[in-house]
């Protein structure tokens, strides 16, 4: 973090923030520095997700922080974005945790749940005492949720769920899963409206979550396969406020928005270490940062970090004004992750051979960002959303 002031001196982003927003950012930066950075390289190496940090994130107010009531902080969208940025500057896995818990699982309950469901789950989730997951993606692919095959059938007054989900963050640790399924009952909406959300306590017989092994990315976090085999639920397990795919997509908007900021945190971290190294590492008798080619790389990285941050801030202000559209979120998600990956690759070249080791965070960020570019809508999905917005023609 020693070089962050130098980056900030070029472009005083802070002056665009309120005191409250700076406070959230500073608390998240301190949390990342004190609690995540000292252990992250080891956790990534050991494929370890450090669950004991979860209540600390809750105590800091970061879980569901953009939601109101039920023990949530009710912070603004920009404050939430800055927290995502600082956590992802440490590791995408920890920003992903906050996203899955707050933007996906809590947000689904907050937006679409009954008062009883909100009271039952949200206060404990805000404290980090209860963990949620969001089960949308299925094994045949995540880009087309309309093709989902998980079904919910009526069973007396209640429901029975059958199907499978994949790449579901936190599922093996979760207390509750928000499961999206196609309801086979005309009374609950036909065709496009038949997709409904269910709150499934993970202790329910027939629910199994298995962590996916062999990941070379997001190694310090947990993603799972889920099997739903005759999972019986009471009538009130359904989320009353969500009908059709606009339900899960409304939550994806929240998570994609967090990525717009988060990926810029990973990018800033890569720029910081490349900048430090460019000043301290000497080759041909002078610091490599004294070479024009290195300065050109650093300058281009700075441009993209600052442009990405300004874009994130613009989207955050629109979100706070209730005017943020899904197409605008796609602009941000696509740009932030694409540029963060390019910055990670460029930073690696400045670090030389040592850049491929875990003495630097750059390869870890690059590996994590491969997941981030794929989940919550791949690059291609966001290009097609924007293509449709521009042309009015649907190319899916
Ligand atoms: P389309 O016909 O466009 O829309 C269907 C209904 O949904 C509404 N809608 C949205 N509502 C809110 N926000 C959005 N962003 C929305 N996009 C669409 C739409 O208005 C319509 O509503 P209604 O009331 O008229 O029925 O649907 P489509 O099938 O054409 O959509 C195409 C496409 C590609 C945009 C969509 O399928 C899509 O976004 N695909 C990507 C899905 C995705 O991001 N999947 C990855 C999820 S990540 C994950 O599950 C893991 S979470 C992280 C973790 O657990 O670690």
Tab-separated table of C-alpha atoms and ligand atoms in Angstrom, residues 96 99-100 104 112 133-138 142-146 166-170 192-193 222-223 243-253 255-256 325-327 329-330 374-378 381-382 384-385 388 394 396, ligand 1:
chain	number	residue	atom	x	y	z
A	96	UNK	CA	-16.857	-12.674	-3.849
A	99	UNK	CA	-21.063	-10.361	-3.003
A	100	UNK	CA	-22.595	-13.818	-2.630
A	104	UNK	CA	-27.074	-12.277	-4.027
A	112	UNK	CA	-38.508	-10.761	-2.724
A	133	UNK	CA	-25.730	-18.980	-1.149
A	134	UNK	CA	-27.475	-18.318	-4.459
A	135	UNK	CA	-28.185	-21.335	-6.643
A	136	UNK	CA	-28.956	-20.338	-10.223
A	137	UNK	CA	-26.281	-21.782	-12.540
A	138	UNK	CA	-26.700	-25.408	-13.626
A	142	UNK	CA	-24.538	-20.593	-16.687
A	143	UNK	CA	-25.185	-18.210	-19.555
A	144	UNK	CA	-28.776	-19.223	-20.274
A	145	UNK	CA	-30.710	-19.549	-17.012
A	146	UNK	CA	-33.917	-19.739	-19.087
A	166	UNK	CA	-23.001	-25.854	-10.214
A	167	UNK	CA	-20.435	-23.188	-9.345
A	168	UNK	CA	-22.429	-22.090	-6.325
A	169	UNK	CA	-20.279	-20.002	-3.986
A	170	UNK	CA	-20.339	-20.959	-0.271
A	192	UNK	CA	-41.463	-17.127	-18.669
A	193	UNK	CA	-42.987	-16.516	-15.230
A	222	UNK	CA	-15.402	-22.191	-1.988
A	223	UNK	CA	-17.579	-23.012	-5.006
A	243	UNK	CA	-41.833	-14.219	-10.611
A	244	UNK	CA	-39.806	-15.214	-13.639
A	245	UNK	CA	-36.171	-14.638	-14.509
A	246	UNK	CA	-36.326	-10.977	-13.604
A	247	UNK	CA	-36.083	-12.278	-9.992
A	248	UNK	CA	-32.572	-13.758	-10.187
A	249	UNK	CA	-31.473	-11.179	-12.773
A	250	UNK	CA	-32.390	-8.414	-10.306
A	251	UNK	CA	-29.892	-9.946	-7.859
A	252	UNK	CA	-27.246	-10.443	-10.570
A	253	UNK	CA	-27.477	-6.690	-11.227
A	255	UNK	CA	-23.490	-8.539	-7.791
A	256	UNK	CA	-22.325	-7.307	-11.210
A	325	UNK	CA	-29.842	0.297	-16.073
A	326	UNK	CA	-28.720	-3.307	-16.725
A	327	UNK	CA	-26.962	-2.196	-19.935
A	329	UNK	CA	-23.944	-2.342	-15.491
A	330	UNK	CA	-22.779	-4.459	-18.447
A	374	UNK	CA	-16.739	-15.715	-16.386
A	375	UNK	CA	-19.229	-15.469	-13.538
A	376	UNK	CA	-22.124	-12.990	-13.317
A	377	UNK	CA	-22.225	-12.926	-17.122
A	378	UNK	CA	-19.225	-13.695	-19.297
A	381	UNK	CA	-22.872	-12.156	-22.555
A	382	UNK	CA	-22.187	-8.516	-21.683
A	384	UNK	CA	-24.410	-9.280	-26.442
A	385	UNK	CA	-26.459	-7.348	-23.869
A	388	UNK	CA	-28.926	-5.731	-28.154
A	394	UNK	CA	-31.420	-10.041	-29.982
A	396	UNK	CA	-28.583	-14.675	-28.021
B	1	LIG	P1	-34.788	-11.771	-21.298
B	1	LIG	O1	-35.891	-12.254	-22.193
B	1	LIG	O2	-33.898	-10.658	-21.718
B	1	LIG	O3	-35.376	-11.470	-19.905
B	1	LIG	C1	-36.173	-12.348	-19.191
B	1	LIG	C2	-36.810	-11.553	-18.088
B	1	LIG	O4	-35.772	-11.064	-17.235
B	1	LIG	C3	-35.778	-9.620	-17.280
B	1	LIG	N1	-34.384	-9.190	-17.252
B	1	LIG	C4	-33.867	-8.512	-16.238
B	1	LIG	N2	-34.420	-8.033	-15.113
B	1	LIG	C5	-33.605	-7.378	-14.263
B	1	LIG	N3	-32.296	-7.178	-14.531
B	1	LIG	C6	-31.717	-7.633	-15.636
B	1	LIG	N4	-30.407	-7.464	-15.834
B	1	LIG	C7	-32.506	-8.338	-16.559
B	1	LIG	N5	-32.259	-8.954	-17.743
B	1	LIG	C8	-33.421	-9.460	-18.158
B	1	LIG	C9	-36.500	-9.253	-18.553
B	1	LIG	O5	-37.035	-7.954	-18.473
B	1	LIG	C10	-37.553	-10.316	-18.595
B	1	LIG	O6	-38.533	-9.979	-17.647
B	1	LIG	P2	-40.066	-10.318	-17.923
B	1	LIG	O7	-40.792	-9.794	-16.743
B	1	LIG	O8	-40.431	-9.628	-19.211
B	1	LIG	O9	-40.134	-11.804	-18.053
B	1	LIG	O10	-33.956	-13.032	-21.016
B	1	LIG	P3	-33.003	-13.643	-21.905
B	1	LIG	O11	-33.165	-15.105	-21.686
B	1	LIG	O12	-33.104	-13.120	-23.317
B	1	LIG	O13	-31.660	-13.102	-21.251
B	1	LIG	C11	-30.555	-13.245	-21.920
B	1	LIG	C12	-29.359	-12.932	-21.037
B	1	LIG	C13	-28.149	-13.527	-21.727
B	1	LIG	C14	-29.221	-11.432	-20.909
B	1	LIG	C15	-29.483	-13.546	-19.649
B	1	LIG	O14	-29.799	-14.898	-19.775
B	1	LIG	C16	-28.207	-13.421	-18.865
B	1	LIG	O15	-27.929	-12.362	-18.263
B	1	LIG	N6	-27.384	-14.473	-18.836
B	1	LIG	C17	-26.204	-14.529	-17.995
B	1	LIG	C18	-26.607	-15.132	-16.686
B	1	LIG	C19	-25.480	-15.057	-15.700
B	1	LIG	O16	-24.931	-14.018	-15.445
B	1	LIG	N7	-25.201	-16.219	-15.117
B	1	LIG	C20	-24.128	-16.340	-14.156
B	1	LIG	C21	-24.680	-16.327	-12.768
B	1	LIG	S1	-23.386	-16.396	-11.656
B	1	LIG	C22	-23.854	-17.556	-10.607
B	1	LIG	O17	-24.885	-18.111	-10.640
B	1	LIG	C23	-22.891	-17.820	-9.545
B	1	LIG	S2	-23.118	-16.644	-8.381
B	1	LIG	C24	-21.578	-16.404	-7.765
B	1	LIG	C25	-21.267	-17.485	-6.805
B	1	LIG	O18	-22.167	-18.177	-6.319
B	1	LIG	O19	-20.054	-17.603	-6.453
